[in-house]
CSV table of C-alpha atoms and ligand atoms in Angstrom, one decimal:
chain,number,residue,atom,x,y,z
A,264,UNK,CA,13.8,22.7,-18.2
A,265,UNK,CA,11.4,19.8,-18.4
A,266,UNK,CA,13.2,18.5,-21.5
A,267,UNK,CA,16.5,18.6,-19.6
A,268,UNK,CA,14.9,16.9,-16.5
A,269,UNK,CA,13.5,14.1,-18.5
A,270,UNK,CA,16.8,13.6,-20.4
A,271,UNK,CA,18.6,12.8,-17.2
A,272,UNK,CA,19.7,16.2,-15.9
A,273,UNK,CA,19.3,15.7,-12.1
A,274,UNK,CA,19.5,19.4,-11.2
A,275,UNK,CA,16.8,20.2,-13.7
A,276,UNK,CA,14.7,17.3,-12.4
A,277,UNK,CA,15.0,18.7,-8.9
A,278,UNK,CA,13.9,22.2,-10.1
A,279,UNK,CA,10.9,20.7,-11.9
A,280,UNK,CA,9.8,18.9,-8.8
A,281,UNK,CA,10.1,22.1,-6.8
A,282,UNK,CA,7.7,23.7,-9.3
A,283,UNK,CA,5.3,20.8,-8.8
A,284,UNK,CA,5.6,21.2,-5.0
A,285,UNK,CA,4.9,24.9,-5.1
A,286,UNK,CA,1.8,24.5,-7.2
A,287,UNK,CA,0.0,27.2,-9.2
A,288,UNK,CA,0.4,27.9,-12.9
A,289,UNK,CA,3.9,26.6,-13.3
A,290,UNK,CA,2.9,23.2,-11.8
A,291,UNK,CA,-0.1,23.2,-14.1
A,292,UNK,CA,2.2,23.7,-17.1
A,293,UNK,CA,4.4,20.9,-16.0
A,294,UNK,CA,1.4,18.7,-15.6
A,295,UNK,CA,0.1,19.5,-19.1
A,296,UNK,CA,3.5,19.0,-20.8
A,297,UNK,CA,4.9,15.9,-19.0
A,298,UNK,CA,2.3,13.7,-20.6
A,299,UNK,CA,3.6,14.8,-24.1
A,300,UNK,CA,6.9,13.2,-23.5
A,301,UNK,CA,6.6,9.6,-24.5
A,302,UNK,CA,8.6,6.8,-26.1
A,303,UNK,CA,7.6,5.2,-29.4
A,304,UNK,CA,5.5,2.6,-27.6
A,305,UNK,CA,3.6,5.0,-25.3
A,306,UNK,CA,4.1,7.1,-22.2
A,307,UNK,CA,6.8,6.0,-19.8
A,308,UNK,CA,5.3,4.3,-16.8
A,309,UNK,CA,7.1,3.7,-13.5
A,310,UNK,CA,5.6,1.2,-11.0
A,311,UNK,CA,4.8,2.9,-7.7
A,312,UNK,CA,5.2,1.3,-4.3
A,313,UNK,CA,3.9,3.1,-1.2
A,314,UNK,CA,5.7,2.6,2.1
A,315,UNK,CA,3.6,3.8,5.0
A,316,UNK,CA,3.3,3.4,8.7
A,317,UNK,CA,3.7,5.2,12.0
A,318,UNK,CA,6.5,7.7,12.6
A,319,UNK,CA,9.8,5.9,13.3
A,320,UNK,CA,8.6,2.5,12.1
A,321,UNK,CA,11.7,2.2,9.9
A,322,UNK,CA,10.1,3.3,6.6
A,323,UNK,CA,13.2,5.2,5.4
A,324,UNK,CA,15.6,2.4,6.5
A,325,UNK,CA,13.5,-0.2,4.7
A,326,UNK,CA,13.3,2.1,1.7
A,327,UNK,CA,17.1,2.3,1.7
A,328,UNK,CA,17.3,-1.5,1.8
A,329,UNK,CA,14.7,-1.9,-1.0
A,330,UNK,CA,16.8,0.5,-3.2
A,331,UNK,CA,19.6,-2.1,-2.8
A,332,UNK,CA,17.3,-4.9,-4.0
A,333,UNK,CA,16.1,-2.9,-7.0
A,334,UNK,CA,19.7,-1.8,-8.0
A,335,UNK,CA,20.7,-5.5,-7.6
A,336,UNK,CA,18.2,-6.2,-10.5
A,337,UNK,CA,19.8,-3.4,-12.5
A,338,UNK,CA,16.7,-1.2,-12.5
A,339,UNK,CA,16.4,2.6,-11.8
A,340,UNK,CA,14.6,3.8,-8.8
A,341,UNK,CA,13.3,7.2,-7.5
A,342,UNK,CA,12.1,7.8,-3.9
A,343,UNK,CA,9.5,10.4,-3.0
A,344,UNK,CA,9.4,11.0,0.7
A,345,UNK,CA,6.2,12.9,1.5
A,346,UNK,CA,5.7,15.0,4.6
A,347,UNK,CA,2.1,16.2,4.4
A,348,UNK,CA,1.9,18.1,7.6
A,349,UNK,CA,5.2,19.9,7.8
A,350,UNK,CA,5.8,23.2,5.9
A,351,UNK,CA,9.5,22.5,6.0
A,352,UNK,CA,11.3,19.7,4.3
A,353,UNK,CA,14.7,20.5,6.0
A,354,UNK,CA,14.5,18.0,8.9
A,355,UNK,CA,12.9,15.2,6.9
A,356,UNK,CA,15.3,15.7,4.1
A,357,UNK,CA,18.3,15.5,6.4
A,358,UNK,CA,17.0,12.3,8.0
A,359,UNK,CA,16.2,10.7,4.6
A,360,UNK,CA,19.7,11.6,3.3
A,361,UNK,CA,21.2,9.9,6.3
A,362,UNK,CA,19.1,6.8,6.1
A,363,UNK,CA,19.1,6.4,2.4
A,364,UNK,CA,22.7,7.6,2.1
A,365,UNK,CA,24.0,4.3,0.8
A,366,UNK,CA,22.9,5.3,-2.6
A,367,UNK,CA,23.7,9.0,-2.7
A,368,UNK,CA,26.3,8.6,-5.4
A,369,UNK,CA,24.3,6.3,-7.7
A,370,UNK,CA,23.1,8.0,-10.8
A,371,UNK,CA,20.2,5.5,-11.2
A,372,UNK,CA,18.8,6.5,-7.8
A,373,UNK,CA,17.0,9.7,-7.2
A,374,UNK,CA,15.7,10.7,-3.7
A,375,UNK,CA,13.5,13.6,-3.0
A,376,UNK,CA,11.4,14.9,-0.1
A,377,UNK,CA,8.3,16.9,-0.5
A,378,UNK,CA,6.1,18.9,1.9
A,379,UNK,CA,2.8,20.7,1.3
A,380,UNK,CA,3.0,24.5,1.0
A,381,UNK,CA,-0.6,24.8,1.7
A,382,UNK,CA,-1.4,25.5,-1.9
A,383,UNK,CA,-4.5,24.4,-3.8
A,384,UNK,CA,-5.0,20.7,-3.0
A,385,UNK,CA,-1.7,20.4,-1.2
A,386,UNK,CA,0.3,17.3,-1.4
A,387,UNK,CA,-2.6,15.1,-2.5
A,388,UNK,CA,-2.5,17.0,-5.8
A,389,UNK,CA,1.3,17.5,-6.0
A,390,UNK,CA,2.3,13.9,-5.3
A,391,UNK,CA,0.7,12.2,-8.3
A,392,UNK,CA,2.1,15.0,-10.5
A,393,UNK,CA,5.6,14.4,-9.1
A,394,UNK,CA,5.2,10.6,-9.7
A,395,UNK,CA,4.3,11.3,-13.4
A,396,UNK,CA,7.4,13.5,-13.7
A,397,UNK,CA,9.6,10.7,-12.2
A,398,UNK,CA,7.9,8.2,-14.5
A,399,UNK,CA,8.6,10.3,-17.5
A,400,UNK,CA,12.3,10.6,-16.4
A,401,UNK,CA,12.6,6.9,-16.9
A,402,UNK,CA,12.6,5.5,-13.3
A,403,UNK,CA,11.4,1.9,-13.4
A,404,UNK,CA,10.2,2.1,-9.7
A,405,UNK,CA,9.0,5.0,-7.7
A,406,UNK,CA,8.9,4.4,-3.9
A,407,UNK,CA,6.7,6.7,-2.0
A,408,UNK,CA,7.3,7.1,1.7
A,409,UNK,CA,4.5,8.6,3.8
A,410,UNK,CA,3.6,8.7,7.4
A,411,UNK,CA,0.4,6.8,7.8
A,412,UNK,CA,-1.4,8.8,10.5
A,413,UNK,CA,-4.3,11.1,9.8
A,414,UNK,CA,-7.0,11.0,7.1
A,415,UNK,CA,-5.2,13.0,4.4
A,416,UNK,CA,-1.9,11.1,5.0
A,417,UNK,CA,-3.7,7.7,4.6
A,418,UNK,CA,-5.5,8.9,1.5
A,419,UNK,CA,-2.1,9.9,-0.1
A,420,UNK,CA,-0.5,6.7,1.1
A,421,UNK,CA,-3.1,4.6,-0.7
A,422,UNK,CA,-2.4,6.3,-4.1
A,423,UNK,CA,0.2,3.7,-5.3
A,424,UNK,CA,0.2,0.5,-7.4
A,425,UNK,CA,1.3,-1.5,-4.4
A,426,UNK,CA,1.0,-0.2,-0.9
A,427,UNK,CA,3.1,-1.6,1.9
A,428,UNK,CA,2.2,-0.9,5.6
A,429,UNK,CA,5.1,-1.1,8.0
A,430,UNK,CA,4.4,-1.9,11.7
A,431,UNK,CA,6.7,-2.8,14.6
A,432,UNK,CA,6.7,-5.6,17.2
A,433,UNK,CA,4.8,-4.8,20.4
A,434,UNK,CA,1.3,-5.2,21.6
A,435,UNK,CA,-1.1,-2.8,19.9
A,436,UNK,CA,0.9,-1.7,16.9
A,437,UNK,CA,-1.4,-3.8,14.6
A,438,UNK,CA,-4.4,-2.3,16.4
A,439,UNK,CA,-3.1,1.2,15.8
A,440,UNK,CA,-2.6,0.5,12.2
A,441,UNK,CA,-6.1,-0.7,11.9
A,442,UNK,CA,-7.5,2.4,13.7
A,443,UNK,CA,-5.6,4.6,11.3
A,444,UNK,CA,-7.4,2.9,8.4
A,445,UNK,CA,-4.3,1.2,7.1
A,446,UNK,CA,-5.8,-2.3,6.9
A,447,UNK,CA,-7.9,-1.1,4.0
A,448,UNK,CA,-5.0,0.2,1.9
A,449,UNK,CA,-2.4,-2.5,2.6
A,450,UNK,CA,-1.4,-4.9,-0.1
A,451,UNK,CA,1.2,-6.3,2.2
A,452,UNK,CA,2.4,-5.8,5.7
A,453,UNK,CA,5.9,-5.7,7.0
A,454,UNK,CA,6.6,-6.2,10.7
A,455,UNK,CA,9.9,-4.3,10.7
A,456,UNK,CA,12.4,-4.4,13.6
A,457,UNK,CA,11.8,-8.1,13.8
A,458,UNK,CA,15.1,-8.3,15.8
A,459,UNK,CA,13.1,-7.1,18.7
A,460,UNK,CA,10.8,-9.2,20.9
A,461,UNK,CA,7.1,-9.6,19.9
A,462,UNK,CA,7.5,-9.8,16.1
A,463,UNK,CA,5.8,-13.2,15.8
A,464,UNK,CA,2.9,-11.9,17.9
A,465,UNK,CA,2.5,-8.8,15.8
A,466,UNK,CA,2.4,-11.0,12.7
A,467,UNK,CA,-0.2,-13.2,14.3
A,468,UNK,CA,-2.3,-10.2,15.4
A,469,UNK,CA,-2.3,-8.9,11.8
A,470,UNK,CA,-3.2,-12.3,10.3
A,471,UNK,CA,-6.1,-12.6,12.8
A,472,UNK,CA,-7.3,-9.1,11.8
A,473,UNK,CA,-7.2,-10.1,8.2
A,474,UNK,CA,-9.2,-13.3,9.0
A,475,UNK,CA,-11.8,-11.2,10.9
A,476,UNK,CA,-12.1,-8.6,8.3
A,477,UNK,CA,-13.0,-11.3,5.8
A,478,UNK,CA,-11.5,-9.3,3.0
A,479,UNK,CA,-9.3,-11.0,0.6
A,480,UNK,CA,-8.5,-7.7,-1.1
A,481,UNK,CA,-8.7,-6.9,-4.8
A,482,UNK,CA,-9.2,-9.9,-7.0
A,483,UNK,CA,-8.7,-12.4,-4.3
A,484,UNK,CA,-5.4,-11.1,-3.1
A,485,UNK,CA,-4.7,-11.7,0.6
A,486,UNK,CA,-2.1,-9.3,1.9
A,487,UNK,CA,0.9,-11.3,3.2
A,488,UNK,CA,2.5,-10.4,6.5
A,489,UNK,CA,6.3,-10.5,6.4
A,490,UNK,CA,8.9,-10.0,9.0
A,491,UNK,CA,12.0,-7.9,8.3
A,492,UNK,CA,15.0,-6.2,9.9
A,493,UNK,CA,15.6,-3.1,7.7
A,494,UNK,CA,18.8,-2.1,9.5
A,495,UNK,CA,20.6,-5.4,8.6
A,496,UNK,CA,18.6,-6.1,5.4
A,497,UNK,CA,17.4,-9.4,6.8
A,498,UNK,CA,14.4,-10.7,4.9
A,499,UNK,CA,14.2,-7.5,2.7
A,500,UNK,CA,14.6,-9.7,-0.4
A,501,UNK,CA,11.4,-11.6,0.7
A,502,UNK,CA,9.6,-8.2,1.0
A,503,UNK,CA,10.7,-7.3,-2.5
A,504,UNK,CA,9.6,-10.7,-3.8
A,505,UNK,CA,6.2,-10.1,-2.3
A,506,UNK,CA,5.9,-6.7,-4.1
A,507,UNK,CA,6.7,-8.5,-7.3
A,508,UNK,CA,4.1,-11.1,-6.6
A,509,UNK,CA,1.4,-8.4,-6.0
A,510,UNK,CA,2.4,-6.7,-9.1
A,511,UNK,CA,2.2,-9.9,-11.2
A,512,UNK,CA,-1.2,-10.7,-9.6
A,513,UNK,CA,-2.6,-7.3,-10.5
A,514,UNK,CA,-1.2,-7.4,-14.0
A,515,UNK,CA,-2.7,-10.8,-14.7
A,516,UNK,CA,-6.1,-10.0,-13.2
A,517,UNK,CA,-6.4,-6.6,-14.9
A,518,UNK,CA,-6.6,-5.1,-11.4
A,519,UNK,CA,-3.7,-2.7,-12.1
A,520,UNK,CA,-5.5,-1.0,-15.0
A,521,UNK,CA,-8.6,-0.7,-12.9
A,522,UNK,CA,-6.8,0.6,-9.9
A,523,UNK,CA,-5.0,3.3,-12.0
A,524,UNK,CA,-8.3,4.4,-13.6
A,525,UNK,CA,-9.9,4.7,-10.2
A,526,UNK,CA,-6.9,6.7,-8.9
A,527,UNK,CA,-7.1,9.0,-11.9
A,528,UNK,CA,-10.9,9.5,-11.2
A,529,UNK,CA,-10.1,10.3,-7.6
A,530,UNK,CA,-7.4,12.7,-8.7
A,531,UNK,CA,-9.8,14.6,-11.0
A,532,UNK,CA,-12.3,14.8,-8.1
A,533,UNK,CA,-9.7,16.2,-5.8
A,534,UNK,CA,-8.5,18.8,-8.3
A,535,UNK,CA,-12.1,19.8,-9.0
A,536,UNK,CA,-12.9,20.0,-5.3
A,537,UNK,CA,-9.8,22.1,-4.6
A,538,UNK,CA,-10.8,24.5,-7.4
A,539,UNK,CA,-14.4,24.8,-6.3
A,540,UNK,CA,-13.2,25.4,-2.7
A,541,UNK,CA,-11.0,28.2,-4.0
A,542,UNK,CA,-14.0,29.7,-5.8
A,543,UNK,CA,-16.1,29.4,-2.7
A,544,UNK,CA,-13.4,31.3,-0.7
A,545,UNK,CA,-13.3,34.1,-3.2
A,546,UNK,CA,-17.1,34.3,-3.3
A,547,UNK,CA,-17.3,34.6,0.5
A,548,UNK,CA,-14.5,37.1,1.0
A,549,UNK,CA,-16.2,40.2,-0.4
A,550,UNK,CA,-18.3,42.9,1.4
A,551,UNK,CA,-21.6,41.3,0.1
A,552,UNK,CA,-20.7,38.0,1.8
A,553,UNK,CA,-19.9,39.9,5.0
A,554,UNK,CA,-23.3,41.6,5.0
A,555,UNK,CA,-25.0,38.2,4.5
A,556,UNK,CA,-23.0,36.7,7.3
A,557,UNK,CA,-24.1,39.5,9.6
A,558,UNK,CA,-27.7,38.9,8.6
A,559,UNK,CA,-27.4,35.1,9.3
A,560,UNK,CA,-25.7,35.8,12.7
A,561,UNK,CA,-28.5,38.2,13.6
A,562,UNK,CA,-31.1,35.6,12.8
A,563,UNK,CA,-32.5,37.7,9.9
A,564,UNK,CA,-31.5,35.2,7.2
A,565,UNK,CA,-30.9,31.5,7.0
A,566,UNK,CA,-27.5,30.3,5.6
A,567,UNK,CA,-29.2,28.4,2.8
A,568,UNK,CA,-30.7,31.6,1.4
A,569,UNK,CA,-27.4,33.4,1.9
A,570,UNK,CA,-25.7,30.8,-0.4
A,571,UNK,CA,-28.5,31.2,-3.0
A,572,UNK,CA,-27.9,34.9,-2.9
A,573,UNK,CA,-24.1,34.6,-3.4
A,574,UNK,CA,-24.6,32.1,-6.3
A,575,UNK,CA,-27.4,34.1,-7.8
B,682,GTP,N1,16.3,-2.5,15.9
B,682,GTP,C1,15.9,-2.0,14.7
B,682,GTP,N2,15.9,-0.7,14.5
B,682,GTP,C2,15.5,-0.3,13.3
B,682,GTP,C3,15.1,-1.1,12.2
B,682,GTP,N3,14.7,-0.4,11.1
B,682,GTP,C4,14.9,0.9,11.5
B,682,GTP,N4,15.3,1.0,12.8
B,682,GTP,C5,15.6,2.2,13.5
B,682,GTP,O1,14.4,2.9,13.7
B,682,GTP,C6,14.7,4.3,13.7
B,682,GTP,C7,13.7,5.0,12.8
B,682,GTP,O2,14.0,4.6,11.4
B,682,GTP,P1,13.5,5.4,10.2
B,682,GTP,O3,13.9,4.6,9.0
B,682,GTP,O4,14.0,6.8,10.2
B,682,GTP,O5,12.0,5.4,10.4
B,682,GTP,P2,10.8,6.2,9.6
B,682,GTP,O6,9.6,5.3,9.6
B,682,GTP,O7,11.3,6.5,8.2
B,682,GTP,O8,10.6,7.5,10.4
B,682,GTP,P3,9.9,8.8,10.0
B,682,GTP,O9,10.2,9.1,8.6
B,682,GTP,O10,10.5,9.8,10.9
B,682,GTP,O11,8.4,8.6,10.3
B,682,GTP,C8,16.1,4.5,13.3
B,682,GTP,O12,16.9,4.7,14.5
B,682,GTP,C9,16.5,3.2,12.7
B,682,GTP,O13,17.8,2.9,12.8
B,682,GTP,C10,15.2,-2.5,12.5
B,682,GTP,O14,14.8,-3.4,11.6
B,682,GTP,N5,15.6,-2.9,13.7
B,683,MG,MG1,11.4,8.4,7.2
């Protein structure tokens, strides 16, 4: 199945991604085997671009427009739309199909939604695996759409080579983005819906926050703040040019290699933590643990000793 998927069979690719999404042993097997598929000059490596921001900011519409830019350059693109909180992809999938529908019939475009099924590690574990599968399937670019609210979501959103934060005009949107922790993960900002009043102000707010934070980002990169209208495609070319500039900056400075290594280390930590948590749940589910819990609740035992007893 994996061989078919990586050779260009779209139905097989969809099925492999479902295995990754569901987790467990099949996902693990996919993970172990996908790395073995490589070209003569090494593993296939797509470049990942995160597109994150508040619900309704226009991420899918912008993604659709960016697909147009990428296809204009003759390159292949996959989109992974992540929905960390929802156990159902139905609604999100429908919305994405509608908003990215311009490219539904293009064989060099692949669009997929993914939601967590509450399995070991959830989407934070499944997403990088899915990206590796799409990379191995020969997509030059992998766009990852995530809603940037909540700690887990922001963590997932930052797991890309270039991360784009989408905000809208209107007082406070930049402040909300900052509160959500998006300033730290942004390599570039897009003030989308710039056809509405307040776009220049939002741009100024973000520039000011960047001034105040005093961070120039990795290797002296200051995130540019761009205006765009995703619905008409206005200035989307400039957004894509900025992505290219960030990529070039990172490739020249060595920042990309460093960033991917750091991400790999974080991925290993997350997998390990998920596995240990699983072990902890198993250890604390038996009758022995129930007895210890009773003793702790009755004040006969302290919880530290209870843990020692379980591990001992
Ligand atoms: N006026 C205007 N509307 C826009 C623009 N971009 C997107 N929209 C509209 O904003 C709404 C939300 O767009 P989406 O692309 O679905 O936003 P999203 O961020 O993907 O939303 P979620 O995935 O639900 O979080 C849609 O009705 C779009 O047509 C824009 O540049 N200008
Ligand atoms: Mg969307």
